[in-house]
XYZ file of N, CA, C and O in Angstrom:
832
model
N 7.749 -2.170 -7.721
C 7.171 -1.576 -8.919
C 6.920 -0.104 -8.670
O 6.243 0.258 -7.711
N 7.523 0.757 -9.486
C 7.343 2.185 -9.326
C 6.248 2.729 -10.234
O 5.919 2.138 -11.274
N 5.668 3.860 -9.854
C 4.701 4.591 -10.673
C 3.555 3.699 -11.135
O 3.179 3.699 -12.309
N 2.950 2.961 -10.193
C 1.897 2.023 -10.566
C 0.498 2.510 -10.196
O -0.470 1.764 -10.314
N 0.397 3.753 -9.721
C -0.886 4.431 -9.541
C -0.762 5.771 -10.263
O 0.232 6.493 -10.067
N -1.756 6.134 -11.061
C -1.616 7.317 -11.911
C -1.458 8.604 -11.099
O -0.670 9.481 -11.461
N -2.185 8.731 -9.980
C -2.078 9.959 -9.183
C -0.714 10.068 -8.507
O -0.200 11.166 -8.307
N -0.124 8.922 -8.140
C 1.219 8.973 -7.566
C 2.234 9.357 -8.637
O 3.172 10.123 -8.367
N 2.067 8.854 -9.864
C 2.962 9.259 -10.950
C 2.887 10.769 -11.150
O 3.914 11.445 -11.305
N 1.664 11.312 -11.102
C 1.492 12.752 -11.296
C 2.143 13.561 -10.191
O 2.831 14.562 -10.458
N 1.959 13.146 -8.915
C 2.545 13.912 -7.815
C 4.066 13.808 -7.816
O 4.759 14.651 -7.239
N 4.602 12.762 -8.468
C 6.052 12.576 -8.562
C 6.647 13.271 -9.773
O 7.872 13.294 -9.933
N 5.784 13.822 -10.640
C 6.264 14.549 -11.805
C 6.623 13.677 -12.991
O 7.391 14.087 -13.861
N 6.030 12.469 -13.066
C 6.329 11.553 -14.157
C 5.065 11.224 -14.938
O 3.954 11.260 -14.405
N 5.264 10.868 -16.212
C 4.156 10.378 -17.021
C 3.797 8.958 -16.595
O 4.633 8.227 -16.050
N 2.563 8.559 -16.834
C 2.143 7.195 -16.542
C 2.868 6.245 -17.494
O 2.850 6.446 -18.708
N 3.557 5.240 -16.993
C 4.291 4.327 -17.877
C 3.343 3.496 -18.729
O 2.214 3.215 -18.332
N 3.811 3.093 -19.920
C 2.976 2.288 -20.805
C 3.266 0.801 -20.684
O 2.656 -0.019 -21.380
N 4.191 0.443 -19.797
C 4.491 -0.964 -19.531
C 5.045 -1.060 -18.113
O 5.623 -0.085 -17.602
N 4.884 -2.215 -17.453
C 5.381 -2.353 -16.070
C 6.888 -2.589 -16.028
O 7.369 -3.651 -15.688
N 7.638 -1.546 -16.387
C 9.096 -1.657 -16.470
C 9.824 -0.737 -15.500
O 11.055 -0.721 -15.475
N 9.068 0.068 -14.716
C 9.707 0.960 -13.740
C 9.959 0.144 -12.471
O 9.100 0.030 -11.600
N 11.134 -0.450 -12.393
C 11.439 -1.400 -11.329
C 12.708 -0.998 -10.598
O 13.601 -0.387 -11.176
N 12.782 -1.332 -9.312
C 14.010 -1.213 -8.531
C 13.978 -2.304 -7.480
O 12.953 -2.949 -7.263
N 15.104 -2.521 -6.826
C 15.171 -3.575 -5.804
C 15.287 -2.972 -4.415
O 15.828 -1.879 -4.234
N 14.744 -3.694 -3.443
C 15.011 -3.436 -2.028
C 15.854 -4.608 -1.540
O 15.490 -5.769 -1.739
N 16.974 -4.322 -0.923
C 17.858 -5.391 -0.477
C 17.213 -6.165 0.665
O 16.548 -5.587 1.538
N 17.384 -7.489 0.683
C 16.709 -8.315 1.695
C 17.007 -7.904 3.134
O 16.167 -8.102 4.015
N 18.167 -7.311 3.376
C 18.529 -6.940 4.749
C 17.640 -5.854 5.325
O 17.637 -5.637 6.545
N 16.861 -5.152 4.485
C 15.982 -4.094 5.002
C 14.653 -4.644 5.496
O 13.913 -3.937 6.180
N 14.325 -5.892 5.171
C 13.021 -6.450 5.505
C 12.912 -6.735 7.006
O 13.833 -7.268 7.611
N 11.782 -6.360 7.584
C 11.530 -6.579 9.004
C 10.083 -7.013 9.192
O 9.315 -7.110 8.241
N 9.710 -7.215 10.444
C 8.348 -7.585 10.792
C 7.427 -6.389 10.873
O 7.798 -5.256 10.552
N 6.198 -6.610 11.353
C 5.156 -5.585 11.274
C 5.221 -4.485 12.325
O 4.680 -3.405 12.102
N 5.829 -4.733 13.473
C 5.879 -3.724 14.536
C 7.349 -3.496 14.883
O 8.008 -4.377 15.452
N 7.872 -2.321 14.532
C 9.310 -2.081 14.653
C 9.596 -0.645 15.066
O 8.745 0.238 14.972
N 10.829 -0.454 15.494
C 11.384 0.882 15.704
C 12.446 1.094 14.639
O 13.326 0.245 14.452
N 12.362 2.207 13.916
C 13.240 2.474 12.782
C 14.073 3.718 13.069
O 13.526 4.762 13.435
N 15.374 3.595 12.895
C 16.257 4.751 13.025
C 16.212 5.584 11.745
O 16.383 5.051 10.645
N 15.973 6.880 11.907
C 15.942 7.788 10.770
C 17.353 8.291 10.464
O 18.027 8.823 11.359
N 17.827 8.162 9.243
C 19.144 8.704 8.910
C 19.141 10.220 8.995
O 18.082 10.869 8.883
N 20.299 10.794 9.218
C 20.415 12.249 9.279
C 19.968 12.859 7.959
O 20.121 12.276 6.893
N 19.407 14.038 8.012
C 19.000 14.734 6.808
C 17.516 14.993 6.732
O 17.069 15.904 6.045
N 16.716 14.174 7.445
C 15.292 14.449 7.568
C 14.502 14.341 6.289
O 13.613 15.165 6.033
N 14.783 13.332 5.450
C 14.041 13.215 4.189
C 13.511 11.804 3.968
O 13.437 11.332 2.834
N 13.118 11.127 5.052
C 12.569 9.768 4.942
C 11.062 9.841 4.732
O 10.343 10.484 5.486
N 10.588 9.151 3.708
C 9.201 9.226 3.257
C 8.509 7.869 3.448
O 9.155 6.843 3.619
N 7.187 7.886 3.402
C 6.355 6.690 3.542
C 5.781 6.302 2.174
O 5.520 7.149 1.325
N 5.567 5.000 1.960
C 4.910 4.489 0.759
C 4.247 3.154 1.113
O 4.894 2.107 1.086
N 2.969 3.172 1.437
C 2.263 1.928 1.749
C 2.031 1.147 0.454
O 1.753 1.730 -0.602
N 2.159 -0.185 0.526
C 2.020 -1.003 -0.680
C 1.421 -2.370 -0.342
O 1.667 -2.919 0.728
N 0.637 -2.888 -1.296
C 0.283 -4.298 -1.272
C 1.515 -5.080 -1.718
O 2.165 -4.720 -2.698
N 1.822 -6.160 -0.992
C 3.006 -6.964 -1.290
C 2.581 -8.371 -1.675
O 1.767 -8.998 -0.988
N 3.131 -8.845 -2.782
C 2.870 -10.188 -3.291
C 4.053 -11.084 -2.949
O 5.208 -10.707 -3.182
N 3.782 -12.252 -2.395
C 4.828 -13.233 -2.108
C 4.663 -14.405 -3.073
O 3.590 -15.011 -3.147
N 5.719 -14.693 -3.810
C 5.681 -15.764 -4.802
C 5.735 -17.124 -4.105
O 6.519 -17.328 -3.172
N 4.896 -18.055 -4.575
C 4.830 -19.378 -3.958
C 5.371 -20.495 -4.814
O 5.797 -21.533 -4.300
N 5.353 -20.317 -6.138
C 5.856 -21.338 -7.066
C 6.635 -20.635 -8.157
O 6.257 -19.540 -8.607
N 7.734 -21.247 -8.586
C 8.586 -20.639 -9.606
C 7.763 -20.204 -10.815
O 6.964 -20.972 -11.348
N 7.952 -18.961 -11.207
C 7.221 -18.395 -12.342
C 8.212 -18.012 -13.432
O 9.130 -17.223 -13.197
N 8.026 -18.561 -14.612
C 8.864 -18.232 -15.760
C 7.981 -18.248 -17.007
O 7.337 -19.247 -17.306
N 7.919 -17.090 -17.684
C 7.088 -16.952 -18.888
C 5.631 -17.347 -18.613
O 5.021 -18.111 -19.357
N 5.096 -16.787 -17.544
C 3.736 -17.125 -17.108
C 2.730 -16.198 -17.792
O 2.870 -14.972 -17.722
N 1.696 -16.724 -18.441
C 0.643 -15.851 -18.991
C -0.182 -15.228 -17.867
O -0.292 -15.798 -16.769
N -0.761 -14.075 -18.138
C -1.511 -13.360 -17.096
C -2.615 -14.224 -16.491
O -2.853 -14.169 -15.287
N -3.282 -15.002 -17.304
C -4.428 -15.761 -16.801
C -4.018 -16.868 -15.830
O -4.863 -17.431 -15.138
N -2.719 -17.161 -15.733
C -2.257 -18.188 -14.794
C -1.362 -17.605 -13.690
O -0.822 -18.347 -12.873
N -1.242 -16.284 -13.653
C -0.294 -15.658 -12.726
C -0.645 -15.919 -11.265
O 0.244 -16.158 -10.432
N -1.944 -15.870 -10.904
C -2.325 -16.062 -9.507
C -1.935 -17.443 -8.998
O -1.766 -17.630 -7.786
N -1.760 -18.422 -9.889
C -1.363 -19.767 -9.470
C 0.039 -19.784 -8.860
O 0.398 -20.734 -8.157
N 0.814 -18.742 -9.118
C 2.198 -18.683 -8.645
C 2.351 -17.793 -7.416
O 3.463 -17.560 -6.949
N 1.229 -17.309 -6.883
C 1.243 -16.408 -5.722
C 0.901 -17.198 -4.460
O -0.173 -17.805 -4.380
N 1.812 -17.187 -3.483
C 1.535 -17.850 -2.204
C 0.548 -17.052 -1.379
O -0.325 -17.604 -0.716
N 0.688 -15.719 -1.394
C -0.199 -14.893 -0.603
C 0.137 -13.425 -0.726
O 1.075 -13.021 -1.432
N -0.649 -12.621 -0.025
C -0.522 -11.166 -0.034
C -0.292 -10.673 1.382
O -0.804 -11.244 2.349
N 0.476 -9.585 1.492
C 0.713 -8.994 2.798
C 0.833 -7.482 2.637
O 0.681 -6.941 1.542
N 1.073 -6.793 3.754
C 1.208 -5.333 3.770
C 2.689 -4.987 3.772
O 3.496 -5.673 4.422
N 3.057 -3.924 3.083
C 4.454 -3.477 3.106
C 4.558 -1.969 3.157
O 3.639 -1.249 2.745
N 5.667 -1.491 3.695
C 6.028 -0.078 3.649
C 7.365 0.039 2.915
O 8.371 -0.524 3.331
N 7.332 0.754 1.805
C 8.563 1.028 1.056
C 9.137 2.354 1.561
O 9.071 3.381 0.879
N 9.680 2.321 2.785
C 10.280 3.532 3.341
C 11.426 3.981 2.428
O 12.200 3.160 1.934
N 11.507 5.301 2.212
C 12.394 5.823 1.182
C 13.108 7.073 1.667
O 12.456 8.049 2.053
N 14.431 7.035 1.645
C 15.244 8.210 1.994
C 15.469 8.976 0.691
O 16.269 8.567 -0.156
N 14.725 10.069 0.511
C 14.613 10.705 -0.795
C 15.912 11.324 -1.308
O 16.171 11.286 -2.514
N 16.726 11.908 -0.440
C 17.969 12.507 -0.909
C 18.910 11.425 -1.422
O 19.472 11.516 -2.518
N 19.052 10.346 -0.642
C 19.979 9.283 -1.029
C 19.517 8.554 -2.280
O 20.327 8.120 -3.101
N 18.199 8.415 -2.474
C 17.722 7.641 -3.623
C 17.941 8.375 -4.943
O 17.908 7.753 -6.008
N 18.153 9.682 -4.893
C 18.356 10.434 -6.130
C 19.753 11.041 -6.225
O 20.019 11.845 -7.116
N 20.661 10.664 -5.315
C 22.004 11.241 -5.319
C 22.836 10.699 -6.479
O 22.629 9.580 -6.940
N 23.774 11.512 -6.927
C 24.713 11.066 -7.943
C 24.297 11.473 -9.338
O 23.159 11.897 -9.577
N 25.202 11.327 -10.285
C 24.890 11.704 -11.675
C 23.869 10.780 -12.330
O 23.198 11.167 -13.276
N 23.747 9.548 -11.814
C 22.774 8.591 -12.332
C 22.058 7.970 -11.141
O 22.533 6.996 -10.567
N 20.930 8.548 -10.721
C 20.270 8.088 -9.490
C 19.953 6.598 -9.517
O 19.533 6.051 -10.535
N 20.179 5.955 -8.379
C 19.863 4.547 -8.188
C 18.996 4.450 -6.934
O 19.479 4.670 -5.835
N 17.716 4.142 -7.113
C 16.772 4.189 -6.005
C 17.054 3.177 -4.901
O 16.696 3.390 -3.753
N 17.687 2.064 -5.215
C 17.729 0.931 -4.296
C 18.381 1.257 -2.953
O 17.898 0.828 -1.908
N 19.490 1.979 -2.944
C 20.186 2.252 -1.688
C 19.311 3.051 -0.731
O 19.187 2.721 0.449
N 18.662 4.093 -1.235
C 17.820 4.927 -0.391
C 16.561 4.238 0.096
O 15.887 4.743 0.995
N 16.232 3.087 -0.500
C 15.056 2.336 -0.107
C 15.402 1.061 0.657
O 14.503 0.265 0.950
N 16.670 0.867 0.982
C 17.103 -0.394 1.584
C 17.877 -0.220 2.881
O 18.593 -1.128 3.310
N 17.741 0.932 3.529
C 18.429 1.138 4.800
C 17.820 0.216 5.864
O 16.716 -0.319 5.678
N 18.514 -0.009 6.977
C 17.993 -0.930 7.997
C 16.571 -0.560 8.430
O 16.285 0.597 8.768
N 15.680 -1.540 8.406
C 14.307 -1.331 8.834
C 13.399 -0.704 7.809
O 12.222 -0.448 8.090
N 13.895 -0.465 6.583
C 13.116 0.264 5.575
C 12.177 -0.624 4.764
O 11.584 -0.153 3.795
N 11.997 -1.884 5.172
C 11.072 -2.764 4.464
C 10.171 -3.550 5.392
O 10.113 -4.778 5.296
N 9.431 -2.896 6.291
C 8.522 -3.655 7.161
C 7.412 -4.320 6.354
O 6.868 -3.734 5.415
N 7.072 -5.549 6.748
C 6.010 -6.307 6.088
C 5.222 -7.083 7.145
O 5.689 -7.289 8.255
N 4.036 -7.529 6.770
C 3.218 -8.327 7.674
C 1.806 -7.775 7.757
O 1.397 -7.000 6.894
N 1.068 -8.060 8.814
C 1.408 -8.993 9.894
C 1.109 -10.442 9.540
O 1.490 -11.349 10.245
N 0.376 -10.633 8.407
C -0.020 -11.972 7.991
C 0.239 -12.146 6.507
O 0.263 -11.174 5.746
N 0.401 -13.402 6.097
C 0.403 -13.756 4.685
C -0.961 -14.385 4.398
O -1.270 -15.459 4.915
N -1.775 -13.687 3.609
C -3.153 -14.104 3.356
C -3.252 -14.683 1.951
O -2.866 -14.020 0.971
N -3.752 -15.909 1.839
C -3.893 -16.507 0.515
C -5.009 -15.800 -0.253
O -5.994 -15.350 0.339
N -4.841 -15.645 -1.580
C -5.820 -14.865 -2.362
C -7.250 -15.368 -2.243
O -8.195 -14.569 -2.303
N -7.437 -16.667 -2.040
C -8.794 -17.198 -1.953
C -9.522 -16.781 -0.677
O -10.748 -16.906 -0.592
N -8.779 -16.270 0.315
C -9.407 -15.825 1.562
C -10.030 -14.443 1.440
O -10.761 -14.014 2.338
N -9.744 -13.738 0.359
C -10.210 -12.369 0.183
C -11.459 -12.343 -0.687
O -11.562 -13.076 -1.665
N -12.402 -11.457 -0.348
C -13.632 -11.353 -1.122
C -13.340 -10.949 -2.566
O -13.973 -11.443 -3.500
N -12.401 -10.017 -2.759
C -12.009 -9.580 -4.099
C -10.523 -9.263 -4.067
O -10.121 -8.174 -3.659
N -9.718 -10.189 -4.510
C -8.262 -10.029 -4.446
C -7.760 -8.908 -5.347
O -6.627 -8.461 -5.209
N -8.587 -8.431 -6.275
C -8.194 -7.360 -7.191
C -8.599 -5.973 -6.692
O -8.278 -4.977 -7.336
N -9.313 -5.892 -5.564
C -9.827 -4.599 -5.099
C -9.744 -4.522 -3.584
O -10.718 -4.786 -2.878
N -8.568 -4.150 -3.083
C -8.313 -4.038 -1.653
C -8.001 -2.590 -1.296
O -7.271 -1.907 -2.025
N -8.557 -2.128 -0.190
C -8.218 -0.778 0.282
C -6.891 -0.814 1.003
O -6.596 -1.743 1.766
N -6.058 0.214 0.780
C -4.800 0.347 1.504
C -4.583 1.809 1.846
O -5.112 2.705 1.182
N -3.832 2.033 2.917
C -3.570 3.398 3.324
C -2.624 3.453 4.502
O -2.195 2.420 5.034
N -2.289 4.666 4.925
C -1.444 4.828 6.113
C -1.689 6.183 6.740
O -2.249 7.099 6.123
N -1.292 6.295 8.011
C -1.446 7.532 8.773
C -0.179 7.812 9.551
O 0.553 6.897 9.937
N 0.085 9.089 9.782
C 1.207 9.533 10.597
C 0.637 10.235 11.828
O -0.091 11.227 11.697
N 0.900 9.669 12.994
C 0.389 10.219 14.249
C -1.132 10.399 14.211
O -1.676 11.392 14.705
N -1.803 9.438 13.582
C -3.255 9.454 13.527
C -3.845 10.247 12.378
O -5.067 10.217 12.176
N -3.031 10.947 11.603
C -3.513 11.730 10.456
C -3.370 10.901 9.182
O -2.256 10.504 8.827
N -4.464 10.667 8.492
C -4.410 9.900 7.256
C -3.601 10.646 6.199
O -3.864 11.817 5.912
N -2.629 9.968 5.616
C -1.797 10.585 4.581
C -1.896 9.864 3.239
O -1.600 10.452 2.190
N -2.289 8.595 3.241
C -2.495 7.859 1.997
C -3.737 6.990 2.112
O -4.002 6.424 3.176
N -4.475 6.885 1.005
C -5.607 5.964 0.934
C -5.878 5.679 -0.536
O -5.938 6.603 -1.358
N -6.013 4.410 -0.870
C -6.288 4.037 -2.245
C -6.878 2.645 -2.302
O -7.143 2.019 -1.265
N -7.081 2.152 -3.524
C -7.596 0.802 -3.734
C -6.756 0.138 -4.825
O -6.363 0.789 -5.801
N -6.538 -1.156 -4.663
C -5.681 -1.844 -5.618
C -6.336 -1.994 -6.991
O -5.641 -2.305 -7.961
N -7.639 -1.760 -7.111
C -8.250 -1.748 -8.442
C -7.715 -0.578 -9.267
O -7.863 -0.547 -10.495
N -7.078 0.407 -8.604
C -6.513 1.564 -9.281
C -5.093 1.305 -9.788
O -4.495 2.193 -10.420
N -4.534 0.132 -9.524
C -3.209 -0.195 -10.052
C -3.206 -0.051 -11.572
O -4.111 -0.531 -12.261
N -2.183 0.594 -12.106
C -2.049 0.683 -13.556
C -1.807 -0.706 -14.135
O -2.394 -1.096 -15.135
N -0.914 -1.457 -13.485
C -0.614 -2.825 -13.890
C -0.999 -3.753 -12.744
O -0.467 -3.643 -11.644
N -1.929 -4.641 -13.005
C -2.456 -5.530 -11.985
C -1.404 -6.530 -11.525
O -0.337 -6.669 -12.143
N -1.728 -7.244 -10.447
C -0.820 -8.295 -9.981
C -0.533 -9.306 -11.089
O 0.632 -9.622 -11.352
N -1.541 -9.836 -11.799
C -1.225 -10.766 -12.880
C -0.353 -10.155 -13.972
O 0.540 -10.824 -14.510
N -0.581 -8.877 -14.305
C 0.236 -8.232 -15.332
C 1.685 -8.121 -14.878
O 2.616 -8.355 -15.673
N 1.910 -7.768 -13.618
C 3.278 -7.657 -13.100
C 3.988 -8.999 -13.087
O 5.137 -9.117 -13.517
N 3.306 -10.025 -12.563
C 3.920 -11.353 -12.488
C 4.254 -11.860 -13.877
O 5.341 -12.403 -14.132
N 3.344 -11.666 -14.828
C 3.577 -12.127 -16.190
C 4.749 -11.400 -16.832
O 5.643 -12.022 -17.425
N 4.771 -10.076 -16.714
C 5.835 -9.285 -17.343
C 7.201 -9.598 -16.728
O 8.186 -9.800 -17.450
N 7.266 -9.660 -15.411
C 8.541 -9.943 -14.762
C 9.029 -11.351 -15.073
O 10.223 -11.574 -15.301
N 8.111 -12.301 -15.088
C 8.519 -13.688 -15.321
C 8.979 -13.906 -16.758
O 9.653 -14.892 -17.053
N 8.634 -12.993 -17.659
C 9.127 -13.071 -19.025
C 10.578 -12.612 -19.122
O 11.292 -12.971 -20.062
N 11.023 -11.829 -18.128
C 12.395 -11.328 -18.133
C 13.334 -12.183 -17.295
O 14.506 -12.350 -17.634
N 12.800 -12.733 -16.168
C 13.633 -13.516 -15.266
C 12.735 -14.406 -14.424
O 11.551 -14.139 -14.275
N 13.281 -15.486 -13.875
C 12.435 -16.351 -13.051
C 12.108 -15.699 -11.713
O 12.974 -15.094 -11.080
N 10.868 -15.805 -11.305
C 10.456 -15.428 -9.957
C 10.446 -16.700 -9.128
O 9.858 -17.709 -9.522
N 11.081 -16.650 -7.958
C 11.304 -17.847 -7.160
C 10.449 -17.850 -5.897
O 10.079 -16.785 -5.390
N 10.133 -19.023 -5.367
C 9.369 -19.087 -4.124
C 10.032 -18.251 -3.025
O 11.243 -18.363 -2.788
N 9.244 -17.407 -2.388
C 9.766 -16.521 -1.361
C 10.111 -15.139 -1.860
O 10.326 -14.224 -1.050
N 10.191 -14.938 -3.177
C 10.415 -13.586 -3.692
C 9.262 -12.686 -3.266
O 8.103 -13.109 -3.207
N 9.589 -11.427 -2.994
C 8.625 -10.460 -2.473
C 8.512 -9.311 -3.469
O 9.516 -8.684 -3.815
N 7.306 -9.036 -3.922
C 7.068 -7.993 -4.909
C 6.202 -6.888 -4.303
O 5.022 -7.098 -4.023
N 6.802 -5.711 -4.082
C 6.057 -4.528 -3.667
C 5.400 -3.952 -4.925
O 6.083 -3.682 -5.913
N 4.075 -3.761 -4.901
C 3.334 -3.514 -6.135
C 3.120 -2.050 -6.487
O 2.538 -1.751 -7.529
N 3.597 -1.119 -5.666
C 3.418 0.297 -5.949
C 2.590 0.977 -4.881
O 1.848 0.335 -4.135
N 2.719 2.294 -4.808
C 2.043 3.062 -3.765
C 1.075 4.073 -4.358
O 1.330 4.633 -5.430
N -0.066 4.317 -3.684
C -0.986 5.357 -4.151
C -0.459 6.750 -3.815
O 0.584 6.912 -3.170
N -1.195 7.750 -4.248
C -0.800 9.138 -4.002
C -0.822 9.451 -2.505
O -1.459 8.766 -1.712
N -0.102 10.517 -2.146
C -0.101 10.986 -0.768
C 1.238 10.925 -0.080
O 1.323 11.170 1.129
N 2.306 10.606 -0.825
C 3.621 10.533 -0.196
C 4.077 11.935 0.217
O 3.604 12.946 -0.310
N 5.019 11.976 1.162
C 5.477 13.251 1.673
C 6.188 14.106 0.643
O 6.059 15.336 0.643
N 6.939 13.472 -0.238
C 7.687 14.211 -1.255
C 6.776 14.969 -2.201
O 7.149 16.005 -2.756
N 5.549 14.467 -2.382
C 4.628 15.088 -3.326
C 3.824 16.237 -2.740
O 2.974 16.802 -3.438
N 4.067 16.585 -1.481
C 3.301 17.647 -0.823
C 3.993 18.997 -0.952
O 5.189 19.078 -1.241
N 3.232 20.064 -0.743
C 3.776 21.428 -0.777
C 3.518 22.120 0.544
O 2.366 22.428 0.858
N 4.547 22.350 1.389
C 5.934 21.901 1.180
C 6.054 20.396 1.432
O 5.153 19.798 2.034
N 7.157 19.781 1.010
C 7.347 18.359 1.291
C 7.308 18.083 2.787
O 7.689 18.930 3.612
N 6.835 16.901 3.139
C 6.740 16.495 4.537
C 7.407 15.138 4.701
O 7.148 14.223 3.909
N 8.242 15.011 5.716
C 8.954 13.765 5.930
C 8.808 13.312 7.381
O 8.359 14.062 8.244
N 9.168 12.064 7.627
C 9.056 11.486 8.969
C 10.093 12.080 9.910
O 11.217 12.403 9.498
N 9.712 12.193 11.188
C 10.586 12.792 12.198
C 10.641 11.885 13.419
O 9.738 11.068 13.650
N 11.698 12.012 14.231
C 11.759 11.230 15.466
C 10.502 11.449 16.308
O 10.027 12.576 16.455
N 9.971 10.362 16.841
C 8.753 10.412 17.631
C 7.494 10.109 16.845
O 6.442 9.830 17.442
N 7.559 10.146 15.514
C 6.384 9.841 14.695
C 6.037 8.355 14.772
O 6.915 7.497 14.925
N 4.740 8.058 14.639
C 4.272 6.683 14.485
C 3.529 6.573 13.161
O 2.600 7.345 12.888
N 3.951 5.627 12.351
C 3.355 5.366 11.048
C 2.563 4.066 11.114
O 3.114 3.021 11.457
N 1.277 4.135 10.808
C 0.415 2.947 10.796
C -0.047 2.725 9.359
O -0.608 3.634 8.730
N 0.202 1.529 8.834
C -0.116 1.197 7.443
C -1.021 -0.027 7.422
O -0.875 -0.926 8.261
N -1.933 -0.108 6.456
C -2.866 -1.231 6.441
C -3.257 -1.603 5.014
O -3.186 -0.787 4.080
N -3.682 -2.828 4.856
C -4.447 -3.293 3.698
C -5.638 -4.046 4.269
O -5.474 -4.943 5.107
N -6.847 -3.680 3.843
C -8.040 -4.324 4.380
C -8.016 -5.820 4.071
O -7.617 -6.246 2.993
N -8.424 -6.608 5.068
C -8.430 -8.047 4.910
C -7.114 -8.714 5.231
O -7.026 -9.947 5.255
N -6.078 -7.901 5.475
C -4.757 -8.463 5.783
C -4.276 -8.018 7.160
O -3.908 -8.841 7.991
N -4.281 -6.724 7.430
C -3.850 -6.245 8.745
C -3.086 -4.947 8.637
O -3.173 -4.242 7.621
N -2.326 -4.622 9.687
C -1.633 -3.342 9.713
C -0.208 -3.481 10.243
O 0.132 -4.424 10.957
N 0.602 -2.499 9.864
C 1.973 -2.341 10.344
C 2.016 -1.130 11.260
O 1.263 -0.174 11.088
N 2.968 -1.143 12.222
C 3.193 0.006 13.078
C 4.694 0.234 13.218
O 5.408 -0.624 13.732
N 5.116 1.412 12.750
C 6.525 1.784 12.866
C 6.669 3.065 13.694
O 5.946 4.041 13.459
N 7.579 3.008 14.656
C 7.915 4.187 15.463
C 9.315 4.620 15.047
O 10.209 3.778 14.848
N 9.528 5.917 14.935
C 10.783 6.424 14.395
C 11.584 7.162 15.454
O 11.026 7.923 16.266
N 12.880 6.920 15.446
C 13.807 7.539 16.394
C 14.986 8.094 15.622
O 15.267 7.688 14.487
N 15.697 9.024 16.242
C 16.887 9.589 15.611
C 18.000 8.538 15.570
O 18.094 7.685 16.451
N 18.809 8.612 14.552
C 19.937 7.698 14.430
C 20.885 7.899 15.609
O 21.076 9.020 16.113
N 21.501 6.815 16.064
C 22.393 6.890 17.219
C 23.839 7.109 16.840
O 24.685 7.272 17.713
N 24.146 7.085 15.552
C 25.535 7.359 15.125
C 25.557 8.154 13.847
O 24.542 8.462 13.294
């Protein structure tokens, strides 16, 4: 889900959407575990985007918002790593390729059922690069809540057990800074959602 925090929409130069329709896919081959080493593609424009991730537990089709949580197996932490040049290349940009390179979808470290959380609608999330905080937000700031996303998506297509929904990132991405800042070989990115855990990614230069 893109542009799901108002401050991130602003730093990206877009208006806040009036419906949860700003969607793109990450190919399953990019998904990895919580502690990984990621090769950075040439060009030096790989960005970070910490996100709360929803894992579907029961088939959802035309689900009303008030029943959406019944179809969620659990929540986890995700990083929507994004190669900014590739995601906007071409006459008609297609975000998916630039967001689906090997290792660009770390998730984990646990799948936490919603009932284990004190408030499943208000979780802190954030990330740091080499110990410097670069993103921090709360899921209560989502423009479209988890139930709203599940309901809207399930009205368009079935959500199946095991489907993974990245719910959007708060402000603080590298592309939105002046000057822009991107990940470099040797950097360590630590991402977290309170009550769930953290991810750790170390970045190295591509070998080919």
